[in-house]
Coordinates of N, CA, C and O in Angstrom, one line a residue:
X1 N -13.7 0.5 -85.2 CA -13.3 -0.2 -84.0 C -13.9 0.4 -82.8 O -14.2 1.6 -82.7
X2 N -14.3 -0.6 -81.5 CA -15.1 0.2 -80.6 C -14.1 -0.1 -79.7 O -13.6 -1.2 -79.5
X3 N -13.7 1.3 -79.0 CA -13.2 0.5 -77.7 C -13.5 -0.2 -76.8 O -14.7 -0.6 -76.8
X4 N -12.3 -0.8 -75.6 CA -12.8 -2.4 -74.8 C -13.3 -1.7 -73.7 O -13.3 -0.5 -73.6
X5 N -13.8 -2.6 -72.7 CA -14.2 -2.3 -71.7 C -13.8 -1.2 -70.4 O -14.5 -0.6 -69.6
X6 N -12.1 -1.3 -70.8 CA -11.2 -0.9 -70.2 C -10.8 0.9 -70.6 O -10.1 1.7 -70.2
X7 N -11.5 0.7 -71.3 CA -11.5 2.5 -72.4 C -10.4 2.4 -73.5 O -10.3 3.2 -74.5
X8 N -9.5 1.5 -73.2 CA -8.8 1.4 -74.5 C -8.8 1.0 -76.1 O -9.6 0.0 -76.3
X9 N -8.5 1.2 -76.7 CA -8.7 0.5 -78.1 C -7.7 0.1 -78.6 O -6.6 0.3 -78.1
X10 N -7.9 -0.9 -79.7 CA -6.3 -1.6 -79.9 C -6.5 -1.5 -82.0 O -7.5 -1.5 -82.7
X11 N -5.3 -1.4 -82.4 CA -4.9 -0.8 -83.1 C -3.8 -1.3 -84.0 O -2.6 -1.2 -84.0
X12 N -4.8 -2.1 -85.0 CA -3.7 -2.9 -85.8 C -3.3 -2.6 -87.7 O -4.1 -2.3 -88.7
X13 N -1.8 -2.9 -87.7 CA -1.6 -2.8 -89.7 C -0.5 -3.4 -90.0 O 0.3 -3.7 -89.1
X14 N -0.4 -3.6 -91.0 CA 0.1 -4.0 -91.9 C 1.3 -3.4 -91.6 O 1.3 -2.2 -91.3
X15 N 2.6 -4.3 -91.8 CA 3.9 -3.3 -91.6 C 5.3 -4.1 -92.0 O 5.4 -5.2 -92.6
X16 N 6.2 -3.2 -91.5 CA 7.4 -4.3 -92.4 C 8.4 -4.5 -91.0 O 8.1 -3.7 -90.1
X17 N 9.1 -5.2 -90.9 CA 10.1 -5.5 -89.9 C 11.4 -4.4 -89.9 O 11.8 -3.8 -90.9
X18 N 11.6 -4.3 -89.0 CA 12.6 -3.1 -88.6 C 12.0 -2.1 -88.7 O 12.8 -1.3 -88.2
X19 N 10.9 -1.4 -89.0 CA 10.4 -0.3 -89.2 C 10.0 0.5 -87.6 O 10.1 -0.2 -86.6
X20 N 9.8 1.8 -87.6 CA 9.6 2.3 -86.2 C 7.7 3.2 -87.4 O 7.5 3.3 -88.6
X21 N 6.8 3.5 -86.0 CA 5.6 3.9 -86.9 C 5.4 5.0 -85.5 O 6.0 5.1 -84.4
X22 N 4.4 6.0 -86.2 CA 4.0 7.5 -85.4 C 2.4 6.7 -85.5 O 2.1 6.0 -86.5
X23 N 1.7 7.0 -84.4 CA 0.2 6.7 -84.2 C -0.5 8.2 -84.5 O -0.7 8.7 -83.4
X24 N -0.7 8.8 -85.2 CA -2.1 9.9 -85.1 C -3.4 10.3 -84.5 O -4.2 9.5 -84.2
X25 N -3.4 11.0 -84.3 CA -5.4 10.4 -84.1 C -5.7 12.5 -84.7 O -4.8 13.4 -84.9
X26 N -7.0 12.5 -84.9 CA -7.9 13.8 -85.4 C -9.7 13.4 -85.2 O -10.1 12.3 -85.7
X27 N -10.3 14.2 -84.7 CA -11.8 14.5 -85.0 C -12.1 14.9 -86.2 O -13.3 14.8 -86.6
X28 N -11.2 15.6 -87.0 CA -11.8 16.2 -88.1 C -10.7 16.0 -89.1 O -9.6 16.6 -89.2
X29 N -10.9 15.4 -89.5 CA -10.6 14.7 -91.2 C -10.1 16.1 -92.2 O -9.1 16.0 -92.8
X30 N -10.8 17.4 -92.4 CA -10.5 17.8 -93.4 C -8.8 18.7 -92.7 O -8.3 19.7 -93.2
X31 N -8.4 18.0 -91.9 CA -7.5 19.0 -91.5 C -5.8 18.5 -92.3 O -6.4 17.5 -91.8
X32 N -5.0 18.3 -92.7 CA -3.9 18.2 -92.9 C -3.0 17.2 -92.4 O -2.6 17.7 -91.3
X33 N -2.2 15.7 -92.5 CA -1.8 15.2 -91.9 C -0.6 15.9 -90.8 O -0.3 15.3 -89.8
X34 N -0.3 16.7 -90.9 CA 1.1 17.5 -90.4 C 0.2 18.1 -89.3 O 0.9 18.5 -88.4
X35 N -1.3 18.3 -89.0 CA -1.5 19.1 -88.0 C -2.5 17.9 -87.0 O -3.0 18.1 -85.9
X36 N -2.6 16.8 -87.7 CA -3.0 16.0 -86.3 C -2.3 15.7 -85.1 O -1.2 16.0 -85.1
X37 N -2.7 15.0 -83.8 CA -2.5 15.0 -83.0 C -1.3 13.4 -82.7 O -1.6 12.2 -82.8
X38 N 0.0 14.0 -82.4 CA 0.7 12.3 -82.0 C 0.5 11.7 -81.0 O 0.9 12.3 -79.9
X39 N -0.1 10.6 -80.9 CA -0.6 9.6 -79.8 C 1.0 9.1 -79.4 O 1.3 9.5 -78.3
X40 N 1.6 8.6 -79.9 CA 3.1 7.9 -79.7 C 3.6 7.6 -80.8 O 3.0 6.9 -81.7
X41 N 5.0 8.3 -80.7 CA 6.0 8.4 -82.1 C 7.0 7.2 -82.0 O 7.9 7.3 -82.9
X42 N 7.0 6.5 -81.4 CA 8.3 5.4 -81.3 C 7.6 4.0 -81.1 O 8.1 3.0 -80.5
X43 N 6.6 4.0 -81.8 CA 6.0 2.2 -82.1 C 6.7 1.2 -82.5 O 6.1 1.3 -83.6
X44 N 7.4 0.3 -82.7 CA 8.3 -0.9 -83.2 C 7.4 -1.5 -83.9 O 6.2 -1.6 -83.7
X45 N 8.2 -1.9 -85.1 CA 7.3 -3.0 -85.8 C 7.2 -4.4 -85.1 O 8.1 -4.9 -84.5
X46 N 6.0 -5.0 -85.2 CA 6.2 -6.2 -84.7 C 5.9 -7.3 -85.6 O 5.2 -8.2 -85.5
X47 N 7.0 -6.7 -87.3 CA 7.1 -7.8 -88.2 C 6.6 -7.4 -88.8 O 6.6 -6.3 -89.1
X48 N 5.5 -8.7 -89.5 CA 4.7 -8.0 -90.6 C 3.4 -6.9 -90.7 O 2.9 -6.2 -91.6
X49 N 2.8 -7.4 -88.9 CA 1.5 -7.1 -88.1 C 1.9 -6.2 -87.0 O 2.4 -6.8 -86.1
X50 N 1.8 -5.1 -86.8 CA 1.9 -4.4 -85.7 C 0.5 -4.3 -85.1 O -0.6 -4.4 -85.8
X51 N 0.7 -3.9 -83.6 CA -0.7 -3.7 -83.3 C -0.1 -2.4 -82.1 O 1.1 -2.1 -82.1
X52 N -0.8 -1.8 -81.4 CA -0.6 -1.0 -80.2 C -2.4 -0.2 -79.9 O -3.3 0.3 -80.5
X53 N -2.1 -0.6 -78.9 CA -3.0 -0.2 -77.8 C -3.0 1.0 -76.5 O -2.3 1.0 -75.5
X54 N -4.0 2.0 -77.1 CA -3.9 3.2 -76.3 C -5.3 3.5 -75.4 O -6.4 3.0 -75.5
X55 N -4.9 4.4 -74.8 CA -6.3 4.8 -74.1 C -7.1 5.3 -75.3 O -6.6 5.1 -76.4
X56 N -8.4 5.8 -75.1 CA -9.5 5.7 -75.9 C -10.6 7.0 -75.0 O -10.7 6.7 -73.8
X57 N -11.0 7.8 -75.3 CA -11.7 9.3 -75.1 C -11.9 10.1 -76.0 O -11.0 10.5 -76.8
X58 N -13.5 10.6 -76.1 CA -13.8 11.5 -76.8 C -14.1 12.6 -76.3 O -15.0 12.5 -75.5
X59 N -13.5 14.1 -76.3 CA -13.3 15.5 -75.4 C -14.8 15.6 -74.9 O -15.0 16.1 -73.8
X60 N -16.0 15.0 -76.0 CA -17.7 15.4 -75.3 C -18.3 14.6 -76.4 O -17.8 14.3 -77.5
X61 N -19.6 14.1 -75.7 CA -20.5 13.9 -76.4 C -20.9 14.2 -78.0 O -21.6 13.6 -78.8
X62 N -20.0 15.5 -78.3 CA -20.7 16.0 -79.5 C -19.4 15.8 -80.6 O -19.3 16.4 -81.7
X63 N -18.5 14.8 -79.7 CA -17.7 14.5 -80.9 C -17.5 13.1 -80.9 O -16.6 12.5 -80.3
X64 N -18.7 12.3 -81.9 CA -18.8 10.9 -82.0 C -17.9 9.7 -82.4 O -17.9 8.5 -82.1
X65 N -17.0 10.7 -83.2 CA -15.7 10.2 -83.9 C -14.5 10.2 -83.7 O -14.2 11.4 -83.7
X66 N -13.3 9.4 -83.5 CA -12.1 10.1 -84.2 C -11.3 9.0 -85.1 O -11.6 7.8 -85.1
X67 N -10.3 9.4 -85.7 CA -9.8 8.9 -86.8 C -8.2 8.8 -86.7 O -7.7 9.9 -86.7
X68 N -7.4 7.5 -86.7 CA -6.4 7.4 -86.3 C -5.6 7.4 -87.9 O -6.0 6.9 -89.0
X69 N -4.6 8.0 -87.7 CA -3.3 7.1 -88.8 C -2.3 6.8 -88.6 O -1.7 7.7 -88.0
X70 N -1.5 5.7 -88.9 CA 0.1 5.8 -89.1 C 0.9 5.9 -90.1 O 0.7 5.6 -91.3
X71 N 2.2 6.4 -89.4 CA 3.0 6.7 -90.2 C 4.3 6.4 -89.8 O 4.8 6.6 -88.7
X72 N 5.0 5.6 -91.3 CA 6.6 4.9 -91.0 C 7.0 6.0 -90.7 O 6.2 6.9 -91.1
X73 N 8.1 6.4 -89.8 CA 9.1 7.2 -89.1 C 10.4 6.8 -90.1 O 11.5 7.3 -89.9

């Protein structure tokens, strides 16, 4: 996903109704889920599709990547 013009990115899955989801994000993959970074822990499902939209920055140039996950709460 590239972010929009606006620097944000948007941010969509698969999900179930009534559920609440934690956003993640990490530069570096080999690290442990328990030690990445929470973007926002109180997402609502919106049914079967959730989507949420955050700001979007990378710390420098020399970090081309990052990698989000969620997780049901």
């Amino acid at each position: 996903t590239e972010p929009e013009p606006s620097g944000n990115i948007s941010l969509a899955w698969d999900s179930e109704g009534g559920a609440v989801y934690t956003l993640l994000t990490t530069t570096d993959l080999s690290l442990p889920l328990d030690e990445w970074t929470v973007v926002y822990d109180s997402i609502p499902s919106g049914g079967f599709r959730t989507s949420y939209r955050t700001p979007f920055s990378l710390e420098s140039p020399l970090t081309p990547r990052r990698f989000f996950a969620v997780r049901r709460n």
